[in-house]
mmCIF file of C-alpha atoms in Angstrom:
data_model
loop_
_atom_site.group_PDB
_atom_site.id
_atom_site.type_symbol
_atom_site.label_atom_id
_atom_site.label_comp_id
_atom_site.label_asym_id
_atom_site.label_seq_id
_atom_site.Cartn_x
_atom_site.Cartn_y
_atom_site.Cartn_z
ATOM 1 C CA ALA A 1 -37.306 -38.113 -34.541
ATOM 2 C CA ILE A 2 -35.494 -39.667 -31.615
ATOM 3 C CA VAL A 3 -33.587 -42.839 -32.486
ATOM 4 C CA TYR A 4 -34.322 -45.669 -30.079
ATOM 5 C CA ASN A 5 -31.046 -47.247 -31.020
ATOM 6 C CA ASP A 6 -31.644 -50.950 -30.743
ATOM 7 C CA ASP A 7 -28.095 -51.707 -31.974
ATOM 8 C CA THR A 8 -26.589 -49.958 -28.956
ATOM 9 C CA LEU A 9 -29.236 -51.104 -26.497
ATOM 10 C CA ALA A 10 -28.973 -54.730 -27.600
ATOM 11 C CA ALA A 11 -25.229 -54.692 -26.946
ATOM 12 C CA ASN A 12 -25.850 -54.464 -23.172
ATOM 13 C CA PRO A 13 -26.265 -57.683 -21.174
ATOM 14 C CA TYR A 14 -29.936 -58.522 -20.655
ATOM 15 C CA ASP A 15 -29.769 -58.426 -16.854
ATOM 16 C CA SER A 16 -27.695 -55.235 -16.563
ATOM 17 C CA ARG A 17 -28.810 -51.655 -16.094
ATOM 18 C CA ILE A 18 -29.167 -50.010 -19.492
ATOM 19 C CA PRO A 19 -27.197 -46.752 -19.201
ATOM 20 C CA HIS A 20 -28.435 -45.463 -22.545
ATOM 21 C CA SER A 21 -32.033 -45.433 -21.346
ATOM 22 C CA ASP A 22 -31.169 -42.335 -19.277
ATOM 23 C CA TYR A 23 -30.086 -40.546 -22.475
ATOM 24 C CA ILE A 24 -33.306 -41.476 -24.237
ATOM 25 C CA GLU A 25 -35.404 -40.287 -21.297
ATOM 26 C CA ALA A 26 -33.484 -36.992 -21.102
ATOM 27 C CA CYS A 27 -33.919 -36.420 -24.847
ATOM 28 C CA TYR A 28 -37.642 -37.183 -24.582
ATOM 29 C CA THR A 29 -38.024 -34.808 -21.612
ATOM 30 C CA MET A 30 -36.207 -31.940 -23.354
ATOM 31 C CA LEU A 31 -38.118 -32.318 -26.639
ATOM 32 C CA GLY A 32 -41.515 -33.194 -25.191
ATOM 33 C CA PRO A 33 -42.466 -31.644 -21.837
ATOM 34 C CA VAL A 34 -39.821 -28.872 -21.903
ATOM 35 C CA ALA A 35 -39.797 -27.719 -25.549
ATOM 36 C CA ARG A 36 -43.325 -28.989 -26.268
ATOM 37 C CA SER A 37 -42.272 -30.246 -29.693
ATOM 38 C CA TRP A 38 -43.797 -33.067 -31.697
ATOM 39 C CA PHE A 39 -41.548 -36.016 -32.550
ATOM 40 C CA LYS A 40 -41.532 -39.748 -33.204
ATOM 41 C CA PHE A 41 -39.343 -42.543 -31.915
ATOM 42 C CA ILE A 42 -37.671 -44.537 -34.670
ATOM 43 C CA ASP A 43 -35.387 -47.558 -34.612
ATOM 44 C CA CYS A 44 -32.607 -48.974 -36.771
ATOM 45 C CA ALA A 45 -34.947 -51.155 -38.843
ATOM 46 C CA GLN A 46 -36.964 -48.091 -39.861
ATOM 47 C CA ILE A 47 -33.808 -46.135 -40.723
ATOM 48 C CA LEU A 48 -32.834 -48.921 -43.112
ATOM 49 C CA LYS A 49 -36.354 -49.526 -44.479
ATOM 50 C CA TRP A 50 -37.389 -46.016 -45.473
ATOM 51 C CA PRO A 51 -36.135 -44.831 -48.888
ATOM 52 C CA SER A 52 -35.532 -41.294 -47.601
ATOM 53 C CA LEU A 53 -35.225 -40.088 -44.019
ATOM 54 C CA ASN A 54 -35.379 -36.490 -45.299
ATOM 55 C CA GLN A 55 -38.933 -36.948 -46.582
ATOM 56 C CA ARG A 56 -39.991 -37.776 -43.019
ATOM 57 C CA PHE A 57 -37.758 -35.660 -40.758
ATOM 58 C CA ASP A 58 -35.828 -32.401 -40.593
ATOM 59 C CA ILE A 59 -33.961 -33.311 -37.396
ATOM 60 C CA ILE A 60 -32.942 -36.675 -35.962
ATOM 61 C CA TYR A 61 -31.745 -36.923 -32.365
ATOM 62 C CA LEU A 62 -29.293 -39.692 -31.568
ATOM 63 C CA PRO A 63 -29.003 -39.942 -27.759
ATOM 64 C CA GLY A 64 -26.936 -43.153 -27.736
ATOM 65 C CA ALA A 65 -25.020 -44.830 -30.556
ATOM 66 C CA LYS A 66 -21.838 -46.443 -29.229
ATOM 67 C CA TYR A 67 -22.447 -49.624 -31.231
ATOM 68 C CA GLN A 68 -23.808 -49.098 -34.726
ATOM 69 C CA ARG A 69 -23.981 -50.990 -37.985
ATOM 70 C CA PRO A 70 -22.071 -49.248 -40.792
ATOM 71 C CA GLU A 71 -25.174 -49.212 -43.005
ATOM 72 C CA ILE A 72 -27.039 -47.185 -40.351
ATOM 73 C CA VAL A 73 -24.149 -44.715 -40.142
ATOM 74 C CA ALA A 74 -24.203 -44.407 -43.947
ATOM 75 C CA ARG A 75 -27.967 -43.706 -43.958
ATOM 76 C CA LEU A 76 -27.570 -41.035 -41.252
ATOM 77 C CA ARG A 77 -24.733 -39.430 -43.198
ATOM 78 C CA ARG A 78 -26.880 -39.317 -46.357
ATOM 79 C CA PHE A 79 -29.648 -37.702 -44.280
ATOM 80 C CA VAL A 80 -27.237 -34.930 -43.219
ATOM 81 C CA GLU A 81 -25.751 -34.484 -46.689
ATOM 82 C CA ALA A 82 -29.291 -34.054 -48.073
ATOM 83 C CA GLY A 83 -29.963 -31.180 -45.652
ATOM 84 C CA GLY A 84 -31.106 -32.938 -42.484
ATOM 85 C CA THR A 85 -29.770 -32.118 -39.031
ATOM 86 C CA LEU A 86 -28.363 -34.911 -36.864
ATOM 87 C CA VAL A 87 -27.992 -34.114 -33.164
ATOM 88 C CA CYS A 88 -25.865 -36.635 -31.297
ATOM 89 C CA SER A 89 -25.346 -36.475 -27.547
ATOM 90 C CA ASP A 90 -23.186 -39.589 -27.279
ATOM 91 C CA PRO A 91 -19.442 -38.822 -27.372
ATOM 92 C CA GLU A 92 -18.815 -42.533 -27.914
ATOM 93 C CA ALA A 93 -21.108 -42.699 -30.959
ATOM 94 C CA PHE A 94 -19.990 -45.080 -33.695
ATOM 95 C CA HIS A 95 -17.199 -46.529 -31.531
ATOM 96 C CA THR A 96 -17.587 -50.033 -32.971
ATOM 97 C CA ASP A 97 -20.013 -51.980 -35.086
ATOM 98 C CA LEU A 98 -21.969 -54.924 -33.678
ATOM 99 C CA LEU A 99 -19.066 -57.305 -34.352
ATOM 100 C CA GLY A 100 -16.561 -55.161 -32.463
ATOM 101 C CA ASN A 101 -14.889 -53.665 -35.545
ATOM 102 C CA ASP A 102 -13.516 -50.166 -34.969
ATOM 103 C CA THR A 103 -15.723 -47.522 -36.626
ATOM 104 C CA VAL A 104 -14.276 -44.395 -34.995
ATOM 105 C CA ALA A 105 -13.313 -43.006 -38.418
ATOM 106 C CA SER A 106 -17.033 -42.783 -39.264
ATOM 107 C CA ARG A 107 -17.630 -40.696 -36.131
ATOM 108 C CA THR A 108 -14.702 -38.416 -36.906
ATOM 109 C CA ASN A 109 -15.828 -37.919 -40.517
ATOM 110 C CA LEU A 110 -19.484 -37.283 -39.689
ATOM 111 C CA PHE A 111 -19.151 -35.149 -36.571
ATOM 112 C CA GLY A 112 -15.779 -33.551 -37.310
ATOM 113 C CA VAL A 113 -14.234 -34.279 -33.916
ATOM 114 C CA ARG A 114 -11.835 -36.717 -32.357
ATOM 115 C CA VAL A 115 -12.902 -37.880 -28.905
ATOM 116 C CA GLY A 116 -10.196 -38.233 -26.282
ATOM 117 C CA GLU A 117 -9.937 -39.033 -22.611
ATOM 118 C CA LYS A 118 -12.513 -38.288 -19.924
ATOM 119 C CA LEU A 119 -12.275 -34.868 -18.310
ATOM 120 C CA ALA A 120 -12.980 -33.835 -14.726
ATOM 121 C CA VAL A 121 -15.179 -30.850 -15.578
ATOM 122 C CA LYS A 122 -18.548 -29.918 -14.131
ATOM 123 C CA LYS A 123 -19.985 -27.137 -16.329
ATOM 124 C CA LEU A 124 -20.971 -26.327 -19.905
ATOM 125 C CA VAL A 125 -20.515 -22.717 -20.997
ATOM 126 C CA PRO A 126 -22.330 -21.496 -24.155
ATOM 127 C CA THR A 127 -20.037 -19.574 -26.523
ATOM 128 C CA ASP A 128 -22.862 -17.130 -27.266
ATOM 129 C CA PRO A 129 -23.828 -15.205 -24.088
ATOM 130 C CA ALA A 130 -27.374 -14.859 -25.463
ATOM 131 C CA LEU A 131 -27.823 -18.582 -24.840
ATOM 132 C CA GLY A 132 -27.473 -18.092 -21.111
ATOM 133 C CA LYS A 133 -25.010 -18.840 -18.375
ATOM 134 C CA ALA A 134 -23.038 -21.942 -17.537
ATOM 135 C CA LEU A 135 -25.004 -25.127 -16.986
ATOM 136 C CA ALA A 136 -24.201 -27.928 -14.570
ATOM 137 C CA LEU A 137 -22.910 -30.990 -16.400
ATOM 138 C CA LYS A 138 -24.599 -34.229 -15.384
ATOM 139 C CA GLY A 139 -22.625 -37.160 -16.706
ATOM 140 C CA GLU A 140 -19.245 -37.822 -18.229
ATOM 141 C CA ALA A 141 -17.251 -35.305 -20.239
ATOM 142 C CA TYR A 142 -14.693 -36.091 -22.919
ATOM 143 C CA LYS A 143 -11.949 -34.078 -24.563
ATOM 144 C CA LEU A 144 -13.028 -33.110 -28.088
ATOM 145 C CA THR A 145 -10.568 -32.119 -30.775
ATOM 146 C CA PRO A 146 -12.557 -30.512 -33.607
ATOM 147 C CA LYS A 147 -11.465 -30.205 -37.235
ATOM 148 C CA ALA A 148 -10.978 -26.680 -38.613
ATOM 149 C CA GLN A 149 -14.480 -26.247 -40.095
ATOM 150 C CA VAL A 150 -16.257 -27.350 -36.904
ATOM 151 C CA LYS A 151 -17.971 -24.627 -34.882
ATOM 152 C CA VAL A 152 -17.758 -24.760 -31.084
ATOM 153 C CA LEU A 153 -21.181 -24.029 -29.565
ATOM 154 C CA ALA A 154 -20.225 -24.537 -25.918
ATOM 155 C CA THR A 155 -17.088 -25.177 -23.904
ATOM 156 C CA TYR A 156 -16.342 -26.761 -20.569
ATOM 157 C CA GLU A 157 -15.339 -24.437 -17.766
ATOM 158 C CA ASP A 158 -11.673 -25.078 -18.672
ATOM 159 C CA GLY A 159 -12.288 -23.549 -22.141
ATOM 160 C CA SER A 160 -12.040 -26.804 -24.109
ATOM 161 C CA PRO A 161 -14.752 -27.683 -26.683
ATOM 162 C CA ALA A 162 -17.849 -29.398 -25.264
ATOM 163 C CA ILE A 163 -20.582 -29.054 -27.923
ATOM 164 C CA THR A 164 -19.778 -28.722 -31.606
ATOM 165 C CA ALA A 165 -21.504 -28.372 -34.980
ATOM 166 C CA ASN A 166 -20.053 -29.823 -38.169
ATOM 167 C CA PRO A 167 -21.450 -28.452 -41.439
ATOM 168 C CA LEU A 168 -21.591 -31.189 -44.081
#
C-alpha cells in the first residue's frame, strides 16, 4: 500500500503548492509503471479503522509523513512489529503531530536514526555493488545518524548514511 497521508497533506495551506504530491507521484511511478507491482492507496482513516494492517499488506510505503497523529504512528509501529515492512522516504517523518507537538522521538524509535541538518550532496551510492552504481539525488538530503543495529543500505557520495533499514 501507498499511504496518501492526509494528515501531512492537510497541514499545507489550501492555495499553496503541495510538495508532498511529488513524493506520492514518484512512489506510484516506481511501484506501478517501473516495477509493475500491484498496490492500493490508503489513508489515515483506513489505517485507524482496520483491525490489522498485516492482514491486508506486507509492505506499506510512506512517501510523506512530516505531520502525523500519534495513533497513526502507533498503528504503523504495530504493523512493523508484527512482521510488516514500512518504507519511508520522508526524512522529516513524524516531526510533529497535527497540533505542533514534537514527535521526533517516535521517528527515532521506529526508524532508528536521528535526522540532522541538510547536506549539499548530489548522489546516492548503494553499499552493495550488486545494486548498481551511484544514482543522481533529486531533492533534499539530510544527515542521518543511525543507531547501532541499523543497517546502511546506501550512502551519499561523502560516505555518510543516506538509506537505512531498522530491524524491529
